Amino acid sequence: MSEPILEIRDLQKSFNALKATDGVSLDLKPGQIHALIGPNGAGKSTLIHQIAGSLKADSGTIRFLGQDIGGLDMAARARLGLARSFQISSLAQEFSALRNVMLAVQAKEGSSFRFFRQVTSDRSLIDPAMAMLERVGLAHRANAPAAELSHGERRQLEIAIALALQPKAFLFDEPMAGMGPEGSKQLTTFLDRLRHEAPMLLVEHDMDAVFALADRISVLVYGRIIASGTVDEIRRDPEVRRAYLGEAA
Amino acid sequence: MTRETAINLLLAALLLALPLIAAGMGEPFYVTLATRVVVLALAAVGLNLALGLGGLLSFGHAAFFGLGGYAAGILATHAFNAEPLFAGIPGTTSMPLIWLVAIAVAGLVALPIGAISLRTTGVYFIMITLAFAQMIYYFAISWPAYGGEDGLSIYVRNSFPGLNTAQPLPYFLICFVVLMAALLAFRLIEGSRFGSALQAARQNGVRLAAVGIPPFKVRLVAFVLSAMITGLAGALYADLNRFVGPSMLSWHMSGELMVLIILGGKGRLFGPVAGAMIFVCLEYVLGGITERWQFFLGLILLGIVLFARGGFLGLLSGKPRHV
């Protein structure tokens, strides 16, 4: 057994009386895609926010690469190698797609306090950024402002930004949302290959994608993990079928 | 060359040519008026870095403007009276030295103000920067050593090696060169990695943090740089008027700097220049007709906010594009 990259133990988070995260523990191991499923309002995004650092957990520990990252802010966690995509795309709207990715490249290089060299002629930013856009199939839209991209293109751009960070783990919050069947299929193939670069915690509603991709699935209901196991175990679990999958599975 | 670049060059040429012509015709008043445009534009270039690029609505930049002014006034007074400043350090009448002190003082004061204010956003940020500036304003009023409410006169304009600064034209040229240097610095910063991060912080701070760049640190550095430029402008303004008083520190001044930027075009390189040209022209032309000229300024501002968000430069050159 290899050491987990990301190790979450007994995480708790309440919003007043609502327990959004109720004693969640899970591991993300190298080469793995760990899918997080559950009905709307189960606390999946809240969990991602706590791991990424945009929300502070009430208690519990989050260890990343063996280090407790509970006290670090979002930027510090990202620098350690935790790359996330947002459920609702979050981009620098006025910047072109290319400049959005270039920002990630410069962040990765740790060189954001340089005041003279002009980025628009800086091959060391442009070339890697362009390569990432090519990988996600968005190179033809490189110069379009993020605000003018279609919904699907924005999702692709989010992934290109995450790739540019060359992270140690990905946190993807519903990357397929609103993608359409063709787009989802392509993205599924893409994510399948991506697991070899870094493991992935994947929140997703598209069950075809989840069953095709996941090595492990955890089912979150009312902030609790009610089941965790391989695809087959989850498919067979009677409690999961009742709570979430219904007869479709 | 884009349309905006052409307009910028035209504005710069106009700003340089008019006082040269005025001086040639023996009209020093207009040279001084142009110097006022240049110095106000410089102060607004500083604010434009924070407000235009970083989206930081500082309502307290008068603090840095005034501190730069007082740095010039205090150093000159000590040199004039041949009294040491403290610990045997003498005052000075050398502009380059005074500028360095003004920049340093503005930056050093901006650091704690920014570090506290930038923990808030939106209307709280506006209010807290205003509060800090007003604290310094009232401090200046109640400190009799340097004139208190009456301010401080600079009896002889400070000196610049090789130039006769007492003449309006050489002083104009000094200020003009400083403004051009500041505009060049602004352009370089805007296009640099830091500028990318700063503009991303304005557009979407969460995105910036998600790639691992701390927005707070980026904004703080921008705030301090911005204050340093505005502080330098303050020193030039004090020398222009041969006077520095608490009014340079008051919230009216902060508002005026914001108005310049909104008039000219927020976040645009020459926005502050266009804004200062329009502002000073209105002040002079309308102010000659009626004392209530600011009523008409208000109407123009209203029109711009409602119909031309990009200000004067936005009207002429359209939307900016980040490629």
Tab-separated table of C-alpha atoms in Angstrom, chain A:
chain	number	residue	atom	x	y	z
A	1	MET	CA	0.000	0.000	0.000
A	2	SER	CA	1.340	3.405	-0.945
A	3	GLU	CA	1.010	6.420	1.328
A	4	PRO	CA	-1.994	8.635	0.602
A	5	ILE	CA	-1.288	12.014	-1.029
A	6	LEU	CA	-4.272	13.546	0.672
A	7	GLU	CA	-5.510	12.312	4.014
A	8	ILE	CA	-8.631	13.704	5.640
A	9	ARG	CA	-9.601	12.731	9.152
A	10	ASP	CA	-12.806	13.459	10.998
A	11	LEU	CA	-13.513	16.791	9.320
A	12	GLN	CA	-16.358	18.826	10.835
A	13	LYS	CA	-18.014	21.961	9.556
A	14	SER	CA	-21.282	23.515	10.661
A	15	PHE	CA	-23.221	26.500	9.434
A	16	ASN	CA	-25.258	27.371	12.515
A	17	ALA	CA	-27.454	24.336	13.131
A	18	LEU	CA	-26.655	22.730	9.775
A	19	LYS	CA	-23.902	20.138	9.818
A	20	ALA	CA	-22.439	20.502	6.339
A	21	THR	CA	-19.505	18.199	7.020
A	22	ASP	CA	-19.985	15.618	9.713
A	23	GLY	CA	-16.915	13.574	10.533
A	24	VAL	CA	-15.630	13.032	7.033
A	25	SER	CA	-12.499	10.926	6.574
A	26	LEU	CA	-11.069	9.933	3.234
A	27	ASP	CA	-7.790	9.147	1.494
A	28	LEU	CA	-6.547	9.973	-1.965
A	29	LYS	CA	-3.764	7.688	-3.111
A	30	PRO	CA	-1.265	8.063	-5.969
A	31	GLY	CA	-2.683	7.218	-9.380
A	32	GLN	CA	-6.214	7.170	-8.053
A	33	ILE	CA	-9.390	8.892	-9.048
A	34	HIS	CA	-11.528	9.147	-5.951
A	35	ALA	CA	-15.053	10.189	-6.827
A	36	LEU	CA	-17.287	11.959	-4.366
A	37	ILE	CA	-20.983	11.549	-5.115
A	38	GLY	CA	-24.149	12.406	-3.296
A	39	PRO	CA	-27.415	14.258	-3.695
A	40	ASN	CA	-27.612	18.046	-3.979
A	41	GLY	CA	-26.864	19.744	-0.687
A	42	ALA	CA	-24.940	16.756	0.651
A	43	GLY	CA	-21.910	18.966	1.328
A	44	LYS	CA	-19.643	17.964	-1.552
A	45	SER	CA	-18.650	21.467	-2.540
A	46	THR	CA	-18.304	22.489	1.102
A	47	LEU	CA	-15.838	19.653	1.508
A	48	ILE	CA	-13.858	20.746	-1.564
A	49	HIS	CA	-13.793	24.309	-0.216
A	50	GLN	CA	-12.327	23.098	3.073
A	51	ILE	CA	-9.659	21.041	1.349
A	52	ALA	CA	-8.730	23.892	-1.005
A	53	GLY	CA	-8.698	26.396	1.843
A	54	SER	CA	-11.519	28.734	0.836
A	55	LEU	CA	-13.462	27.585	3.912
A	56	LYS	CA	-12.007	26.794	7.306
A	57	ALA	CA	-13.018	23.514	8.902
A	58	ASP	CA	-14.313	23.589	12.496
A	59	SER	CA	-12.227	20.578	13.456
A	60	GLY	CA	-10.441	17.588	12.005
A	61	THR	CA	-7.218	17.352	10.048
A	62	ILE	CA	-6.281	17.636	6.396
A	63	ARG	CA	-2.855	16.262	5.562
A	64	PHE	CA	-1.383	16.823	2.139
A	65	LEU	CA	1.905	15.131	1.202
A	66	GLY	CA	2.295	14.311	4.888
A	67	GLN	CA	1.921	17.915	6.013
A	68	ASP	CA	-0.978	19.320	8.024
A	69	ILE	CA	-2.366	22.078	5.798
A	70	GLY	CA	-5.332	23.047	8.006
A	71	GLY	CA	-3.745	26.388	8.940
A	72	LEU	CA	-2.699	27.416	5.436
A	73	ASP	CA	-4.659	29.778	3.221
A	74	MET	CA	-5.818	28.925	-0.281
A	75	ALA	CA	-2.790	30.394	-2.046
A	76	ALA	CA	-0.348	28.519	0.187
A	77	ARG	CA	-2.159	25.207	-0.409
A	78	ALA	CA	-2.121	25.848	-4.147
A	79	ARG	CA	1.630	26.461	-4.005
A	80	LEU	CA	2.090	23.120	-2.265
A	81	GLY	CA	0.496	21.475	-5.294
A	82	LEU	CA	-3.241	21.358	-4.740
A	83	ALA	CA	-5.014	22.480	-7.927
A	84	ARG	CA	-8.745	22.982	-8.044
A	85	SER	CA	-11.417	23.711	-10.578
A	86	PHE	CA	-14.573	25.515	-9.534
A	87	GLN	CA	-18.150	24.308	-9.773
A	88	ILE	CA	-19.052	27.705	-11.216
A	89	SER	CA	-16.097	28.744	-13.354
A	90	SER	CA	-13.926	31.313	-11.717
A	91	LEU	CA	-11.690	33.097	-14.202
A	92	ALA	CA	-10.088	36.470	-14.764
A	93	GLN	CA	-12.900	37.551	-17.081
A	94	GLU	CA	-11.133	40.386	-18.905
A	95	PHE	CA	-8.006	38.368	-19.622
A	96	SER	CA	-7.740	36.167	-22.679
A	97	ALA	CA	-7.789	32.411	-22.218
A	98	LEU	CA	-4.042	32.415	-22.800
A	99	ARG	CA	-3.365	35.043	-20.126
A	100	ASN	CA	-5.465	33.108	-17.652
A	101	VAL	CA	-3.181	30.122	-18.157
A	102	MET	CA	-0.060	32.319	-18.213
A	103	LEU	CA	-1.027	33.534	-14.756
A	104	ALA	CA	-0.929	29.941	-13.545
A	105	VAL	CA	2.458	29.392	-15.211
A	106	GLN	CA	3.948	32.436	-13.486
A	107	ALA	CA	2.414	31.337	-10.192
A	108	LYS	CA	4.008	27.915	-10.631
A	109	GLU	CA	7.381	29.572	-11.261
A	110	GLY	CA	6.848	31.662	-8.123
A	111	SER	CA	7.712	34.856	-9.957
A	112	SER	CA	4.830	37.259	-9.515
A	113	PHE	CA	6.840	40.122	-8.041
A	114	ARG	CA	8.702	41.090	-11.188
A	115	PHE	CA	7.963	44.547	-12.456
A	116	PHE	CA	9.700	45.080	-15.793
A	117	ARG	CA	9.764	42.185	-18.205
A	118	GLN	CA	6.614	42.276	-20.300
A	119	VAL	CA	4.497	39.127	-20.170
A	120	THR	CA	3.110	39.527	-23.687
A	121	SER	CA	6.567	38.834	-25.134
A	122	ASP	CA	7.708	36.336	-22.505
A	123	ARG	CA	8.089	32.953	-24.229
A	124	SER	CA	8.749	31.238	-20.903
A	125	LEU	CA	5.130	32.030	-19.977
A	126	ILE	CA	3.437	31.914	-23.376
A	127	ASP	CA	4.822	28.599	-24.619
A	128	PRO	CA	3.895	26.425	-21.617
A	129	ALA	CA	0.493	28.154	-21.403
A	130	MET	CA	-0.164	27.525	-25.079
A	131	ALA	CA	0.837	23.871	-24.650
A	132	MET	CA	-1.771	23.494	-21.895
A	133	LEU	CA	-4.472	25.079	-24.060
A	134	GLU	CA	-3.542	22.651	-26.832
A	135	ARG	CA	-3.828	19.726	-24.443
A	136	VAL	CA	-7.399	20.627	-23.529
A	137	GLY	CA	-8.261	21.527	-27.126
A	138	LEU	CA	-8.695	25.251	-26.583
A	139	ALA	CA	-5.711	26.592	-28.535
A	140	HIS	CA	-7.948	28.072	-31.224
A	141	ARG	CA	-9.574	30.298	-28.597
A	142	ALA	CA	-6.316	31.414	-26.966
A	143	ASN	CA	-6.870	35.123	-27.598
A	144	ALA	CA	-10.563	35.259	-26.716
A	145	PRO	CA	-11.385	37.020	-23.433
A	146	ALA	CA	-12.570	34.533	-20.826
A	147	ALA	CA	-15.880	36.412	-20.636
A	148	GLU	CA	-16.572	35.544	-24.289
A	149	LEU	CA	-15.946	31.803	-23.964
A	150	SER	CA	-18.844	29.363	-24.039
A	151	HIS	CA	-19.735	27.427	-20.921
A	152	GLY	CA	-17.923	24.302	-22.100
A	153	GLU	CA	-14.864	26.278	-23.131
A	154	ARG	CA	-14.649	27.840	-19.686
A	155	ARG	CA	-14.625	24.393	-18.137
A	156	GLN	CA	-11.802	23.419	-20.473
A	157	LEU	CA	-9.933	26.577	-19.524
A	158	GLU	CA	-10.296	25.791	-15.819
A	159	ILE	CA	-8.681	22.438	-16.459
A	160	ALA	CA	-5.881	23.987	-18.530
A	161	ILE	CA	-5.132	26.325	-15.607
A	162	ALA	CA	-5.064	23.404	-13.178
A	163	LEU	CA	-2.707	21.495	-15.511
A	164	ALA	CA	-0.358	24.469	-15.780
A	165	LEU	CA	0.186	24.331	-12.025
A	166	GLN	CA	1.670	20.829	-12.430
A	167	PRO	CA	-0.029	19.894	-9.173
A	168	LYS	CA	0.441	16.912	-6.855
A	169	ALA	CA	-3.339	16.464	-6.662
A	170	PHE	CA	-6.403	17.751	-8.475
A	171	LEU	CA	-9.666	18.800	-6.866
A	172	PHE	CA	-12.309	18.910	-9.558
A	173	ASP	CA	-15.756	20.179	-8.587
A	174	GLU	CA	-18.237	18.985	-11.233
A	175	PRO	CA	-16.011	19.500	-14.270
A	176	MET	CA	-18.657	17.936	-16.558
A	177	ALA	CA	-21.529	20.144	-15.402
A	178	GLY	CA	-23.396	21.481	-18.418
A	179	MET	CA	-20.942	19.955	-20.887
A	180	GLY	CA	-23.292	17.967	-23.124
A	181	PRO	CA	-22.856	14.240	-23.905
A	182	GLU	CA	-20.075	14.716	-26.463
A	183	GLY	CA	-18.073	17.044	-24.249
A	184	SER	CA	-18.499	14.766	-21.219
A	185	LYS	CA	-17.224	11.792	-23.189
A	186	GLN	CA	-14.119	13.646	-24.329
A	187	LEU	CA	-13.445	14.945	-20.844
A	188	THR	CA	-13.869	11.461	-19.388
A	189	THR	CA	-11.162	10.126	-21.715
A	190	PHE	CA	-8.992	13.099	-20.824
A	191	LEU	CA	-9.348	12.696	-17.049
A	192	ASP	CA	-8.724	8.961	-17.379
A	193	ARG	CA	-5.247	9.701	-18.726
A	194	LEU	CA	-4.661	12.538	-16.275
A	195	ARG	CA	-4.680	10.215	-13.265
A	196	HIS	CA	-1.141	9.179	-14.145
A	197	GLU	CA	0.063	12.755	-13.619
A	198	ALA	CA	-1.630	13.336	-10.295
A	199	PRO	CA	-4.454	11.734	-8.345
A	200	MET	CA	-7.809	13.405	-8.412
A	201	LEU	CA	-10.675	14.015	-6.035
A	202	LEU	CA	-13.645	14.297	-8.351
A	203	VAL	CA	-17.068	15.627	-7.442
A	204	GLU	CA	-19.409	14.673	-10.259
A	205	HIS	CA	-23.073	14.089	-10.941
A	206	ASP	CA	-22.554	12.334	-14.278
A	207	MET	CA	-22.744	8.691	-13.144
A	208	ASP	CA	-21.511	7.266	-16.451
A	209	ALA	CA	-18.342	9.305	-16.031
A	210	VAL	CA	-17.970	8.400	-12.357
A	211	PHE	CA	-18.397	4.650	-12.964
A	212	ALA	CA	-15.999	4.798	-15.917
A	213	LEU	CA	-13.292	6.731	-14.088
A	214	ALA	CA	-13.338	6.130	-10.364
A	215	ASP	CA	-11.026	3.768	-8.527
A	216	ARG	CA	-12.888	4.543	-5.352
A	217	ILE	CA	-16.208	6.181	-4.687
A	218	SER	CA	-17.343	7.837	-1.489
A	219	VAL	CA	-21.012	8.627	-1.060
A	220	LEU	CA	-21.815	11.770	0.887
A	221	VAL	CA	-25.297	12.281	2.336
A	222	TYR	CA	-26.116	15.096	4.783
A	223	GLY	CA	-22.427	15.734	5.350
A	224	ARG	CA	-21.625	12.100	6.224
A	225	ILE	CA	-19.868	9.495	4.168
A	226	ILE	CA	-22.406	6.659	4.184
A	227	ALA	CA	-20.343	4.327	2.015
A	228	SER	CA	-16.891	4.175	0.508
A	229	GLY	CA	-15.521	1.505	-1.786
A	230	THR	CA	-14.816	0.357	-5.327
A	231	VAL	CA	-17.290	0.960	-8.132
A	232	ASP	CA	-18.756	-2.528	-7.758
A	233	GLU	CA	-19.096	-2.293	-3.996
A	234	ILE	CA	-20.905	1.031	-4.290
A	235	ARG	CA	-23.193	-0.231	-7.054
A	236	ARG	CA	-24.199	-3.191	-4.867
A	237	ASP	CA	-24.525	-1.280	-1.573
A	238	PRO	CA	-28.223	-1.346	-0.645
A	239	GLU	CA	-28.056	1.788	1.475
A	240	VAL	CA	-26.513	3.752	-1.382
A	241	ARG	CA	-29.142	2.505	-3.785
A	242	ARG	CA	-31.866	3.649	-1.482
A	243	ALA	CA	-30.322	7.002	-0.590
A	244	TYR	CA	-29.042	8.074	-3.910
A	245	LEU	CA	-28.730	5.878	-6.954
A	246	GLY	CA	-32.313	4.704	-7.134
A	247	GLU	CA	-33.256	2.122	-9.711
A	248	ALA	CA	-30.995	3.628	-12.387
A	249	ALA	CA	-28.024	1.702	-10.989
